[in-house]
Coordinates of N, CA, C and O in Angstrom, one line a residue:
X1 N -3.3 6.0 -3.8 CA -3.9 7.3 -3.3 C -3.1 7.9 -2.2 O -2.1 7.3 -1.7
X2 N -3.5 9.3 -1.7 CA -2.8 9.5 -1.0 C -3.8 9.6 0.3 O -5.0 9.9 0.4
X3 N -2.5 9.0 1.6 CA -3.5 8.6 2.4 C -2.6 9.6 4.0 O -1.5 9.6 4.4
X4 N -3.9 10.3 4.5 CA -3.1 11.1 5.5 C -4.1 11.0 6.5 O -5.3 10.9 6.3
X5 N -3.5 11.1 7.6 CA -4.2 10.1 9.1 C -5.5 9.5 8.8 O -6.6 9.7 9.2
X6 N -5.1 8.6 8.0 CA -6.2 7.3 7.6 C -7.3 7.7 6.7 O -8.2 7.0 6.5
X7 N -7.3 9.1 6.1 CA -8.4 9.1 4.9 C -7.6 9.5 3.4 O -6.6 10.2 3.5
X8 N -8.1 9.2 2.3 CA -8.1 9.3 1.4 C -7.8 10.5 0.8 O -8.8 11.1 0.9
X9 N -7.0 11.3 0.1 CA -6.4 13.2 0.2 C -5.9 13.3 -1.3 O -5.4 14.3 -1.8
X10 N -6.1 11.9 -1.7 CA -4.9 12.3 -3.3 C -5.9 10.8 -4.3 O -6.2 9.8 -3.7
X11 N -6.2 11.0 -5.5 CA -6.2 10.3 -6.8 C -5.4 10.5 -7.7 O -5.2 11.5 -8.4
X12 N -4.8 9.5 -7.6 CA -3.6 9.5 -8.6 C -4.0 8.7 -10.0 O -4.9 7.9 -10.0
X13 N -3.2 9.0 -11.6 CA -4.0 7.8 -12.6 C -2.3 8.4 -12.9 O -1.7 9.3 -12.5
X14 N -1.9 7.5 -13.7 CA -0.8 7.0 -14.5 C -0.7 6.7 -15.6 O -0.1 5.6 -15.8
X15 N -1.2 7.4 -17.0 CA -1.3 6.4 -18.2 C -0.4 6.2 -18.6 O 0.6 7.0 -18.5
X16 N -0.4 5.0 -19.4 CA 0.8 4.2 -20.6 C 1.4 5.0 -21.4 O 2.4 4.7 -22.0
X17 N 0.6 6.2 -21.4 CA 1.2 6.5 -23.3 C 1.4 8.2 -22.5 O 0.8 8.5 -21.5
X18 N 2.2 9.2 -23.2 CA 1.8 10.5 -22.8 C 1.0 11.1 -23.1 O 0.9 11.2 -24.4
X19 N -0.2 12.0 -22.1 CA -1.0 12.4 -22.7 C -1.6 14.0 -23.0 O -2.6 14.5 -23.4
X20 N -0.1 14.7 -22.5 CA -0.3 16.4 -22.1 C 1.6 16.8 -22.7 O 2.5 16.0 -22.4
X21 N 1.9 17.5 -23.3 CA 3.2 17.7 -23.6 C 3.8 17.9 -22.6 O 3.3 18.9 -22.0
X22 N 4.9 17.4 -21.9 CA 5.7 18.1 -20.9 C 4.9 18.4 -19.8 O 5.1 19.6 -19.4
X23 N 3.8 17.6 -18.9 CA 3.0 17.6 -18.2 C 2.4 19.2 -18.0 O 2.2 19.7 -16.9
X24 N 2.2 19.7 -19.4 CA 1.6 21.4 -19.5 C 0.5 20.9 -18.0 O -0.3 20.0 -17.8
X25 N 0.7 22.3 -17.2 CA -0.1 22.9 -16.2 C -1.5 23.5 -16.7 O -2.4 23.9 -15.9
X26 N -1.6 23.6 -18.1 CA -3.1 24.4 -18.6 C -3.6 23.5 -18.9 O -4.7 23.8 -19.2
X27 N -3.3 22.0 -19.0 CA -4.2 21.2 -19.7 C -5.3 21.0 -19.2 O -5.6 21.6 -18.2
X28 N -6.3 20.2 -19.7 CA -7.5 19.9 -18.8 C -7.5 18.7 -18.3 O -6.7 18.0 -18.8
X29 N -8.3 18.3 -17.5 CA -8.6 16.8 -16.9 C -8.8 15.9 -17.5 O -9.9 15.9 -18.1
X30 N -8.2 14.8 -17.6 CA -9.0 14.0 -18.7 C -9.9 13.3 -18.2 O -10.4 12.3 -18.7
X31 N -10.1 13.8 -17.0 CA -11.6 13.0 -15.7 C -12.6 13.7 -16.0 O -12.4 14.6 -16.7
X32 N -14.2 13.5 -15.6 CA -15.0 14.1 -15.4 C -15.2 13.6 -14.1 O -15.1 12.4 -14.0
X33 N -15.6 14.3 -13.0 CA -15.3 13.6 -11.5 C -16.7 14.1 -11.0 O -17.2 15.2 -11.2
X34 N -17.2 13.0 -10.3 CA -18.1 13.2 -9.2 C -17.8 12.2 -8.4 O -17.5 11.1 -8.4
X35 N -18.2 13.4 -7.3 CA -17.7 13.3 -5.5 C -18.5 14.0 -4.8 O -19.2 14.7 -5.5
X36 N -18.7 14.2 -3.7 CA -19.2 14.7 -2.7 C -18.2 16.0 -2.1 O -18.4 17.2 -1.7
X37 N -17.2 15.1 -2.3 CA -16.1 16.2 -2.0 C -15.2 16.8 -2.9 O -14.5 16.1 -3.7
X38 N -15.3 18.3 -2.9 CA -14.7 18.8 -4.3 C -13.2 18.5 -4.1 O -12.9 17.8 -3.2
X39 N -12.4 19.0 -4.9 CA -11.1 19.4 -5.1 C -10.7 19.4 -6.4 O -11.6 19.4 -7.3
X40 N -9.1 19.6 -6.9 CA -8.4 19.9 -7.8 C -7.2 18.8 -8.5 O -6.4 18.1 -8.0
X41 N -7.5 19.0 -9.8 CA -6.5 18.1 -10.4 C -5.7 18.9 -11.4 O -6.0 19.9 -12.0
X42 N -4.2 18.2 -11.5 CA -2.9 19.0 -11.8 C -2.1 17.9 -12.9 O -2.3 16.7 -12.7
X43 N -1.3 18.1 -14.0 CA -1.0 17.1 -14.5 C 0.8 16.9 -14.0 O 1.5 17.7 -14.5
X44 N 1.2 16.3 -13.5 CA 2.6 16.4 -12.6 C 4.1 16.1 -13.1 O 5.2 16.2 -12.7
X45 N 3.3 15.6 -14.9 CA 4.0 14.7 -15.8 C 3.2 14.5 -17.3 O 2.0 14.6 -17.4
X46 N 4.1 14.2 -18.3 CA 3.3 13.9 -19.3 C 2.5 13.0 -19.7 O 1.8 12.9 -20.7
X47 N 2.5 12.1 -18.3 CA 1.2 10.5 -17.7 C 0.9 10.3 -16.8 O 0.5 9.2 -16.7
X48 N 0.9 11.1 -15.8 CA 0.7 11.3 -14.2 C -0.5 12.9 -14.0 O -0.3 14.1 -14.1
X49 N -1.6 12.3 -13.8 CA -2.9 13.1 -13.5 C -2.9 12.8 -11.6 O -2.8 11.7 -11.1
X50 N -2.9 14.1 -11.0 CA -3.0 13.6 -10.1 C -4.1 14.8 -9.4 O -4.2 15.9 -9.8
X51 N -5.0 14.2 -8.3 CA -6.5 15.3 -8.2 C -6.5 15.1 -6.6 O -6.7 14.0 -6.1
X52 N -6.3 16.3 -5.7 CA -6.1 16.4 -4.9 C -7.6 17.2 -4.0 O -8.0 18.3 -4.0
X53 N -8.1 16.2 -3.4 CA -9.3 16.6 -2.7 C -9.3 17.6 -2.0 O -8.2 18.1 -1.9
X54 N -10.2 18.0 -1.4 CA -10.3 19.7 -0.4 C -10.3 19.2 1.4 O -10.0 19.8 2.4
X55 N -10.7 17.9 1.1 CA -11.1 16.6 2.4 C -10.6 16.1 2.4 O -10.6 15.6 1.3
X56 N -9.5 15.3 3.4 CA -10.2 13.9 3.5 C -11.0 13.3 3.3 O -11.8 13.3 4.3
X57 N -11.3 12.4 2.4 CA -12.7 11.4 2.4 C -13.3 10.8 3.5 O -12.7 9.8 3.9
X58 N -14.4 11.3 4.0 CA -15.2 10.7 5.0 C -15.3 8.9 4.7 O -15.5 8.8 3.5
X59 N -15.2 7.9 5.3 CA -15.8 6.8 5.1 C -17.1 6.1 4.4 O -18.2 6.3 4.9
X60 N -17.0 5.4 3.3 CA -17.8 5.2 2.8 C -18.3 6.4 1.7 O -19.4 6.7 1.2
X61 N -17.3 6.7 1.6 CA -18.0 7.9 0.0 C -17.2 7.3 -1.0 O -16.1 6.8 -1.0
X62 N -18.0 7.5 -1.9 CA -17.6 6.7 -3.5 C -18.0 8.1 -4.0 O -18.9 8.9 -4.0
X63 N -16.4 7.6 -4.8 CA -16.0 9.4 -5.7 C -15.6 8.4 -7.4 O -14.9 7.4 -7.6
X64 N -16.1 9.0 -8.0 CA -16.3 8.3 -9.8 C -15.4 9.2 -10.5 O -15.6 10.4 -10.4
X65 N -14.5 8.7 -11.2 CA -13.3 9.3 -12.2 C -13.7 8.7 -13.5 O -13.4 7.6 -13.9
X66 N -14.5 9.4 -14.3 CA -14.8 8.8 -15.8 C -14.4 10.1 -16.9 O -14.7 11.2 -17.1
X67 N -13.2 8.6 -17.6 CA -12.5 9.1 -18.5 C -13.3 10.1 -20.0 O -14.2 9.6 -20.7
X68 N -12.8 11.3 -20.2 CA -14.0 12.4 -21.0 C -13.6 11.5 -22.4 O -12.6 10.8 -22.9
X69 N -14.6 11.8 -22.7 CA -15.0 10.9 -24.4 C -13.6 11.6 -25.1 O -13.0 12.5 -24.6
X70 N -13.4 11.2 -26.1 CA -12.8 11.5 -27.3 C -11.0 11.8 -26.8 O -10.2 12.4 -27.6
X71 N -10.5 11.4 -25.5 CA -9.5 11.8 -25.2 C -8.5 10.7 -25.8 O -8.7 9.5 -25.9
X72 N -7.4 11.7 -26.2 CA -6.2 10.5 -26.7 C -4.9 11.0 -26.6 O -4.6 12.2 -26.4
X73 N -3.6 9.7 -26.7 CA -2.4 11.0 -26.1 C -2.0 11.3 -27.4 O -2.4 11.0 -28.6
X74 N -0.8 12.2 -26.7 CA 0.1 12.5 -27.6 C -0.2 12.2 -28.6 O -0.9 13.0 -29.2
X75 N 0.3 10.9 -29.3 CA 0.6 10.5 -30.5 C -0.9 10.5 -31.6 O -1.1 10.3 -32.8
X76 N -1.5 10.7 -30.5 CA -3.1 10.1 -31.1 C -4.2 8.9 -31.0 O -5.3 8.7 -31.7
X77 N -3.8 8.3 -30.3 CA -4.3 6.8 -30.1 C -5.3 7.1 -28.7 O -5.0 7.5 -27.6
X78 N -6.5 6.7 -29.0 CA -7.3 6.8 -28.0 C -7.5 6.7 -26.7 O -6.8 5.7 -26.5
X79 N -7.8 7.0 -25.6 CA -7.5 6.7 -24.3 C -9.0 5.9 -24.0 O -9.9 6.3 -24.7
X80 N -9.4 4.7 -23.1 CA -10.3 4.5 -22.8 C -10.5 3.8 -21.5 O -9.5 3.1 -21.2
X81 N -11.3 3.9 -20.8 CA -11.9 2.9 -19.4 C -12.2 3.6 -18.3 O -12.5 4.8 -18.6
X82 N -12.3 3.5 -17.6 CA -13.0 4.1 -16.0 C -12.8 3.7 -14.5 O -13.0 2.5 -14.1
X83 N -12.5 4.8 -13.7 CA -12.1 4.2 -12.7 C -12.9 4.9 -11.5 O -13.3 6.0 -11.7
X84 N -13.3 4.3 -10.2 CA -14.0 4.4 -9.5 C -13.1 4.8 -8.1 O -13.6 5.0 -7.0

């Protein structure tokens, strides 16, 4: 994550396989996010999702990154699991 005077500012995910052509800037999220605190996510790479908060994360907030159904890369092969 990205960590700036000690709070939390960046979610990064990294997948195995590519999952956006040429890290296209139109694609959509493959997160559905809830947080407390909003912000924005960008794809940086054709496996690099990276979601940049509006906040710093206050202490003790739990922000949920759950991967949207039916997503798969490139090639076709399904994406699955969930990260917190």
């Amino acid at each position: 994550p990205g960590i700036g005077d000690g709070a939390i500012e960046r979610f990064t995910a990294r997948f195995s396989q590519p999952i956006v052509p040429l890290g296209d800037p139109r694609a959509a999220s493959p997160f559905d996010v809830t947080c407390a605190v909003g912000g924005q996510g960008r794809w940086v790479d054709p496996q690099t999702f990276v979601y940049d908060f509006a906040n710093g994360l206050p202490g003790g907030t739990v922000c949920k990154f759950k991967l949207r159904s039916g997503l798969k890369s490139v090639s076709g092969y399904a994406v699955s699991g969930q990260q917190e």
